[in-house]
mmCIF file of C-alpha atoms in Angstrom:
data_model
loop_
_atom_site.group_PDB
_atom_site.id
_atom_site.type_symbol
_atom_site.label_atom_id
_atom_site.label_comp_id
_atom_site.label_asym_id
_atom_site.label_seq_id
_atom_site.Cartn_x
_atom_site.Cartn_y
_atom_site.Cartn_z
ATOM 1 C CA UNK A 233 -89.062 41.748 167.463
ATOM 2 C CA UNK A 234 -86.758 45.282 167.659
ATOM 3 C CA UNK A 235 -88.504 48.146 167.502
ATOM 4 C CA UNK A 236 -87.658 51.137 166.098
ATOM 5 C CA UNK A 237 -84.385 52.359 167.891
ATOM 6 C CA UNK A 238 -83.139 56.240 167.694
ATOM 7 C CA UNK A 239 -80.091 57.567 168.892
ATOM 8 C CA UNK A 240 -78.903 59.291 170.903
ATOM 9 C CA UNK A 241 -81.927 59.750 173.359
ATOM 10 C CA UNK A 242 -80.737 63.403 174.784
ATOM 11 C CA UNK A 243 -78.358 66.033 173.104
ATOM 12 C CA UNK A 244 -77.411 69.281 174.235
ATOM 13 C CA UNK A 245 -75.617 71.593 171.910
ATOM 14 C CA UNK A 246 -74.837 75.060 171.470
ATOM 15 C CA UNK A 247 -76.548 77.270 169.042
ATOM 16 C CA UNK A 248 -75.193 76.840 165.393
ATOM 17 C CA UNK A 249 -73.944 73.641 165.865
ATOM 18 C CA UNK A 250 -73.902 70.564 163.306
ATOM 19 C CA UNK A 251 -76.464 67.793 165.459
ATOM 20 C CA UNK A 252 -77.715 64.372 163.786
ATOM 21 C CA UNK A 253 -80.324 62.122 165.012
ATOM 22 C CA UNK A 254 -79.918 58.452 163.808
ATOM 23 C CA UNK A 255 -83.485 55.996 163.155
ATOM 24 C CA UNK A 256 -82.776 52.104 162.684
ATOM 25 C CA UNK A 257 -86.574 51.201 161.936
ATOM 26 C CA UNK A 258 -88.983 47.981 162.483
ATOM 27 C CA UNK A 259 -87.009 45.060 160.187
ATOM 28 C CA UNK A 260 -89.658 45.169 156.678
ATOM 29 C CA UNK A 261 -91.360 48.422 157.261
ATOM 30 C CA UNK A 262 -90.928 50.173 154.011
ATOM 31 C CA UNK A 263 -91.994 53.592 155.130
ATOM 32 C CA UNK A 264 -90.173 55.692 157.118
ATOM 33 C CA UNK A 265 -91.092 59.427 159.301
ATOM 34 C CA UNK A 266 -89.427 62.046 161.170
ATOM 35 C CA UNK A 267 -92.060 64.117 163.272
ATOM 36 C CA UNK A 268 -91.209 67.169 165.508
ATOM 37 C CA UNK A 269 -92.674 67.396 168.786
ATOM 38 C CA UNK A 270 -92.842 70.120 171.003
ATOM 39 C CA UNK A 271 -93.151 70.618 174.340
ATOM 40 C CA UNK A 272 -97.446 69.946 174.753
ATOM 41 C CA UNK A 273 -97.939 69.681 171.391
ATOM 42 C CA UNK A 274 -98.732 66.466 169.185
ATOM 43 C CA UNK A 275 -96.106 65.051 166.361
ATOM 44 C CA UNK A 276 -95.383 67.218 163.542
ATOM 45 C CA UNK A 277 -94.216 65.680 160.072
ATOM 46 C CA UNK A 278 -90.717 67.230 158.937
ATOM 47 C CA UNK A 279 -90.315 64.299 156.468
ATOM 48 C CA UNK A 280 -91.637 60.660 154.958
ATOM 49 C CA UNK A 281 -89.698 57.795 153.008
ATOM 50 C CA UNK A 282 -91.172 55.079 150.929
ATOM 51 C CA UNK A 283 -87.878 52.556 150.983
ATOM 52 C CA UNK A 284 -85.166 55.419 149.456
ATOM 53 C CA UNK A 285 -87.698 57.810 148.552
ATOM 54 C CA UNK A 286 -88.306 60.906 149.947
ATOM 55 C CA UNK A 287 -92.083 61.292 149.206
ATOM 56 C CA UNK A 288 -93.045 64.260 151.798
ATOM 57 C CA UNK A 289 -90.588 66.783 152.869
ATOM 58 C CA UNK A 290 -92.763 69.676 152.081
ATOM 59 C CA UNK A 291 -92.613 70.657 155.759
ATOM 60 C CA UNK A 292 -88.595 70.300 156.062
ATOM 61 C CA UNK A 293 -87.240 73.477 156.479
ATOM 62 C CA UNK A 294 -84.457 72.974 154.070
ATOM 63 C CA UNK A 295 -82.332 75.928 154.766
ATOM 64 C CA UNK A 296 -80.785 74.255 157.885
ATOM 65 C CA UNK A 297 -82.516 70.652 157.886
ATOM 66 C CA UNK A 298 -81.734 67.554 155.617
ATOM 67 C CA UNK A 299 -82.302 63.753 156.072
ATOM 68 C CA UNK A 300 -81.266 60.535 154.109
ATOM 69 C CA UNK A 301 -82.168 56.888 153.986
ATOM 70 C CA UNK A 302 -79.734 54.905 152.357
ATOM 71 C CA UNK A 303 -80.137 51.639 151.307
ATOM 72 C CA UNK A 304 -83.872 52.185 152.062
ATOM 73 C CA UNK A 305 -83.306 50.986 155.735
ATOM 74 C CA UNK A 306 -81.868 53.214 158.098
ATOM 75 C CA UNK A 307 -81.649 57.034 158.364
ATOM 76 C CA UNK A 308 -80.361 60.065 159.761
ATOM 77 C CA UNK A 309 -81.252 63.443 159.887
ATOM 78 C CA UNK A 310 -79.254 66.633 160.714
ATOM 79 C CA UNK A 311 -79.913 70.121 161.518
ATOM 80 C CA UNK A 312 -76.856 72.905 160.519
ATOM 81 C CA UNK A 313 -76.631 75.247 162.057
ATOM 82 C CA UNK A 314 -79.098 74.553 165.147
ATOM 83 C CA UNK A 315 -80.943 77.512 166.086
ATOM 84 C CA UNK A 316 -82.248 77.370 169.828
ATOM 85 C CA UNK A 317 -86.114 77.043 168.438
ATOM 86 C CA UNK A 318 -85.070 73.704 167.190
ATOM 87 C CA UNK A 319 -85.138 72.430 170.923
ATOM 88 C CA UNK A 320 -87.728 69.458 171.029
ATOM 89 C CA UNK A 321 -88.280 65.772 170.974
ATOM 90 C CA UNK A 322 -87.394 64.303 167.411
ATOM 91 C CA UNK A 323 -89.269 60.926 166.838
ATOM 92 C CA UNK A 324 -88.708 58.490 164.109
ATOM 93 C CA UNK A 325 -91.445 56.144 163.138
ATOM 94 C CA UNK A 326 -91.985 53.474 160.792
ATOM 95 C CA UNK A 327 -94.685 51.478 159.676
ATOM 96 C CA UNK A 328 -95.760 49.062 156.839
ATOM 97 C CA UNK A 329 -97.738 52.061 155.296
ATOM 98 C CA UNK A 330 -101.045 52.010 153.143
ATOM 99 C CA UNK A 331 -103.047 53.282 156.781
ATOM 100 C CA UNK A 332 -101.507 50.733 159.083
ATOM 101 C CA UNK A 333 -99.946 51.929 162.112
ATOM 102 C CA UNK A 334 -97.084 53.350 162.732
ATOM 103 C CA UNK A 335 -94.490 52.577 165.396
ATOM 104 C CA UNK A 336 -92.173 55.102 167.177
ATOM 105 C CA UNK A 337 -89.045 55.050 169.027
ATOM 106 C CA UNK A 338 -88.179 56.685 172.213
ATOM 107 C CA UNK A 339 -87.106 59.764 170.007
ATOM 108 C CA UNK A 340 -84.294 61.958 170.866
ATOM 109 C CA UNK A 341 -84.640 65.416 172.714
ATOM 110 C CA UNK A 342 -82.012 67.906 171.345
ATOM 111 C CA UNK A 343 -81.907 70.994 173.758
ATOM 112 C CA UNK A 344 -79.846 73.902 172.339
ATOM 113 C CA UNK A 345 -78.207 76.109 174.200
ATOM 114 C CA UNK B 254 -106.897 68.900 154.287
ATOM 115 C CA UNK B 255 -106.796 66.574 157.168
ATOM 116 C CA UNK B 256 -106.824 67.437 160.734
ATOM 117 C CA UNK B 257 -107.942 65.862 164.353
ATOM 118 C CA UNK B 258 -109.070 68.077 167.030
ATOM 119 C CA UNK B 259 -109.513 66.443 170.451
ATOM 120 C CA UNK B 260 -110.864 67.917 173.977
ATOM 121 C CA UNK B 261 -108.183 70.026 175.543
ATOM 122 C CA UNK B 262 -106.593 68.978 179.225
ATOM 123 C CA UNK B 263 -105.551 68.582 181.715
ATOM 124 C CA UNK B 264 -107.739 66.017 182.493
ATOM 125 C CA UNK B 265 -107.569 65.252 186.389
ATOM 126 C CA UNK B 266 -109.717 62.305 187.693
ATOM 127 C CA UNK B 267 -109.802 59.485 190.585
ATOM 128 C CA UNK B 268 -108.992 56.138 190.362
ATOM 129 C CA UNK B 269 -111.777 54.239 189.596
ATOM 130 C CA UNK B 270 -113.221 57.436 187.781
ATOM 131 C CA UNK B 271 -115.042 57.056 184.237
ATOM 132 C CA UNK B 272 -112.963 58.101 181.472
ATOM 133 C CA UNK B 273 -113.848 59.905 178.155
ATOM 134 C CA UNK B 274 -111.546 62.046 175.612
ATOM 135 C CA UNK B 275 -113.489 63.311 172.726
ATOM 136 C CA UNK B 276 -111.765 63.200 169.241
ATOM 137 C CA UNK B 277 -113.400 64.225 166.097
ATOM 138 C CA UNK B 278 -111.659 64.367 162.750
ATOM 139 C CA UNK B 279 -111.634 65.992 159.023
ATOM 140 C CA UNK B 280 -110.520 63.952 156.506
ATOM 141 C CA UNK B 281 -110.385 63.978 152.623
ATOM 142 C CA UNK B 282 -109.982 59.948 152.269
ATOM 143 C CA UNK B 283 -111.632 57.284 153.764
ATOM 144 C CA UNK B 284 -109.329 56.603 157.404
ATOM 145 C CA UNK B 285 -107.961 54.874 159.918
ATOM 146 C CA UNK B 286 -107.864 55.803 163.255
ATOM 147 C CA UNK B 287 -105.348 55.269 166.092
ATOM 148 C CA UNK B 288 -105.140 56.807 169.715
ATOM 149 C CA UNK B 289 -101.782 56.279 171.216
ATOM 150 C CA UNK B 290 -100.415 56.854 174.219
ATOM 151 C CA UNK B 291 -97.130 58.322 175.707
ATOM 152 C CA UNK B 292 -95.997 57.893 179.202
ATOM 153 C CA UNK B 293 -93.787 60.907 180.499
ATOM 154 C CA UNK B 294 -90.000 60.249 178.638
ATOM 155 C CA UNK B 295 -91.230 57.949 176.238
ATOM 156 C CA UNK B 296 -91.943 57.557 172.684
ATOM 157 C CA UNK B 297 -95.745 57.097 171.480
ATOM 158 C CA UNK B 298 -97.178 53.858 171.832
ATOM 159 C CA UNK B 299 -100.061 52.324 169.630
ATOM 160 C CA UNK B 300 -103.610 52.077 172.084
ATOM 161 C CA UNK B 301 -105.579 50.812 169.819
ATOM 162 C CA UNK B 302 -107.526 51.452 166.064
ATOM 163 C CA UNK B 303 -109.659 51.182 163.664
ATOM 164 C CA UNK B 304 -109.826 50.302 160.002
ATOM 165 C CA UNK B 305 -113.891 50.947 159.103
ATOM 166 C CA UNK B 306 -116.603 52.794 160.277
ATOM 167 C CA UNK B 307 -118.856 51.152 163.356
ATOM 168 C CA UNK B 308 -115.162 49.476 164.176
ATOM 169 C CA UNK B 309 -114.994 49.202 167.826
ATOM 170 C CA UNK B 310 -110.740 49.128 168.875
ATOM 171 C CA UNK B 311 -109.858 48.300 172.278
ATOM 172 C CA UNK B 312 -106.960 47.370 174.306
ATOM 173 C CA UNK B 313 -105.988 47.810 178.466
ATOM 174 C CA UNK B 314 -109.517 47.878 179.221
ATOM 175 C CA UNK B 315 -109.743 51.220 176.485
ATOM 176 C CA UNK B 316 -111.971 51.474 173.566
ATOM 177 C CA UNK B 317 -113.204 53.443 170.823
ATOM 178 C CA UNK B 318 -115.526 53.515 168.255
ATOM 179 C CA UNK B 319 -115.112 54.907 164.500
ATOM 180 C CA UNK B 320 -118.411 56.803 164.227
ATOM 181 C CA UNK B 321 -118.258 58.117 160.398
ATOM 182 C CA UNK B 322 -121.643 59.751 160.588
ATOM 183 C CA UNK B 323 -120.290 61.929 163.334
ATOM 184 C CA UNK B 324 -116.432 62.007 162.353
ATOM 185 C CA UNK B 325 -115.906 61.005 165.978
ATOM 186 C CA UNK B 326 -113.199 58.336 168.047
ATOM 187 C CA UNK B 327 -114.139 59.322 171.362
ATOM 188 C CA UNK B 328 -111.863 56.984 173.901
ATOM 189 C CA UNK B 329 -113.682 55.277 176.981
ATOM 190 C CA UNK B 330 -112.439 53.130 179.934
ATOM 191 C CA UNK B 331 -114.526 52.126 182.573
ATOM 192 C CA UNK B 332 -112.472 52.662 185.667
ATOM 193 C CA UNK B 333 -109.123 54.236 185.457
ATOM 194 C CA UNK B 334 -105.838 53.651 187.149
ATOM 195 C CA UNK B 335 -102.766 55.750 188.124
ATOM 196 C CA UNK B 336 -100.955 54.476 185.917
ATOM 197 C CA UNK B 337 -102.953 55.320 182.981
ATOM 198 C CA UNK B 338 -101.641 59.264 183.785
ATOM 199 C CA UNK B 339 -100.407 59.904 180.506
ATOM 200 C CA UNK B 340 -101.019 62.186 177.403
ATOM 201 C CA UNK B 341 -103.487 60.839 174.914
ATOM 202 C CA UNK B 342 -102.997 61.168 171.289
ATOM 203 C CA UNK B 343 -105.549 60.811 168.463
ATOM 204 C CA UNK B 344 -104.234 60.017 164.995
ATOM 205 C CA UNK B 345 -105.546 59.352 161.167
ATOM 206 C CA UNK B 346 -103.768 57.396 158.791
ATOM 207 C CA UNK B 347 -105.718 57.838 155.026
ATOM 208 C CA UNK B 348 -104.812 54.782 152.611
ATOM 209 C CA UNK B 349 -101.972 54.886 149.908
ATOM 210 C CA UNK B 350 -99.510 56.272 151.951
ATOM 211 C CA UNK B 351 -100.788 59.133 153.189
ATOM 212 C CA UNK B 352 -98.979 61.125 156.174
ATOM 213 C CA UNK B 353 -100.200 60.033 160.193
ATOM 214 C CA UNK B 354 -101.977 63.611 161.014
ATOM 215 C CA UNK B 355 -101.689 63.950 164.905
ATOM 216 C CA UNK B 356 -104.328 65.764 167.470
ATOM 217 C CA UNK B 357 -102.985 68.099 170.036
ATOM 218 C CA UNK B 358 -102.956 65.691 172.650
ATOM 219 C CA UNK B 359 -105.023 65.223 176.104
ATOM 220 C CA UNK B 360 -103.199 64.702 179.524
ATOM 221 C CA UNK B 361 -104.384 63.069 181.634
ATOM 222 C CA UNK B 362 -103.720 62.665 185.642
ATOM 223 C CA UNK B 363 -104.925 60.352 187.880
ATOM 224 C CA UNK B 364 -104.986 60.199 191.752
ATOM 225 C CA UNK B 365 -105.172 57.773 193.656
#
């Protein structure tokens, strides 16, 4: 079985830049995360989907971050105009929810310059 | 709210040493509990879990117990190997969809 897959896996851009980070998730698994990670730090929740749903994005910042999930399956998120404290390792997850675990990709480290 | 807290690192040992990483949580729900673990570049990888208190998980010659009386899921292994160097995450999950709430992490190095 796939896991989840993210692309790309490294991106360097230059401050204020447009960047998106794609998340094809585990075939079935209904609920869907973004987390933050920075450098010696555990995950950080930006976002969470139920299928469609956005149910979490209370810690999104929404003035330069949004995300989507169409068709309930796979999603993207994007970050306009990148500032360079948005340099870290963005990891998708997805799991079958109600407390099982959850599964991550390889995430993708966006370095901005 | 919910929250894990976990010993800080580095953790340096031997091969062969005894390991333990003490992780103790808050929660407002009844849990589960994960530690995973993420070699250097990769993503975070499921260790092992547990569902109920007095659950033992184990995995790779790891394990943990969910001690609810104590809030604790300390991780143990007997003798460990190089290539368990790695960073150490420990994670609760509540039940009906509630957010995975991350510890800070434990690294851990070991020489041969």
């Amino acid at each position: 079985e796939a896991g989840v897959v993210q692309s790309p896996r490294y991106k360097i851009i230059e401050k204020k830049q447009p960047v998106a980070f794609w998340c094809n998730p585990i075939s079935g698994h209904n609920t869907l995360y973004w987390y933050l990670q920075n450098l010696g730090q555990g995950p950080e929740l930006l976002i969470r989907y139920e299928n469609e749903e956005a149910v979490d994005d209370s810690q999104l910042p929404k003035d330069r971050f949004s995300a989507e999930r169409l068709k309930g399956v796979d999603s993207t998120l994007k970050i306009q105009p990148a500032e360079l404290g948005d340099s870290a390792v963005y990891l998708c997850a997805s799991s079958l929810g109600d407390g099982r675990e959850a599964f991550f990709g390889q995430g993708t480290r966006l370095t901005v310059v | 709210g919910n929250s894990v807290t976990q010993m800080e690192g580095p953790v340096t040992l031997s091969e062969e040493a005894f390991l333990t990483i003490n992780c103790t949580y808050t929660a407002t729900g009844y849990p589960s509990l994960f530690w995973y673990v993420q070699y250097p570049g990769e993503g975070l990888q499921l260790l092992l879990k547990a569902t109920k208190a007095d659950d033992k998980g184990s995995n790779k010659g790891f394990e943990a117990t969910y001690r609810k009386e104590t809030t604790s899921f300390h991780l143990e292994k007997g003798s460990v190997q190089v290539s368990d160097s790695a960073v150490y995450f420990c994670a609760l999950s509540i039940y009906y969809g509630q957010n995975f709430v991350f510890g800070p992490g434990t690294r851990l190095s070991v020489l041969p």
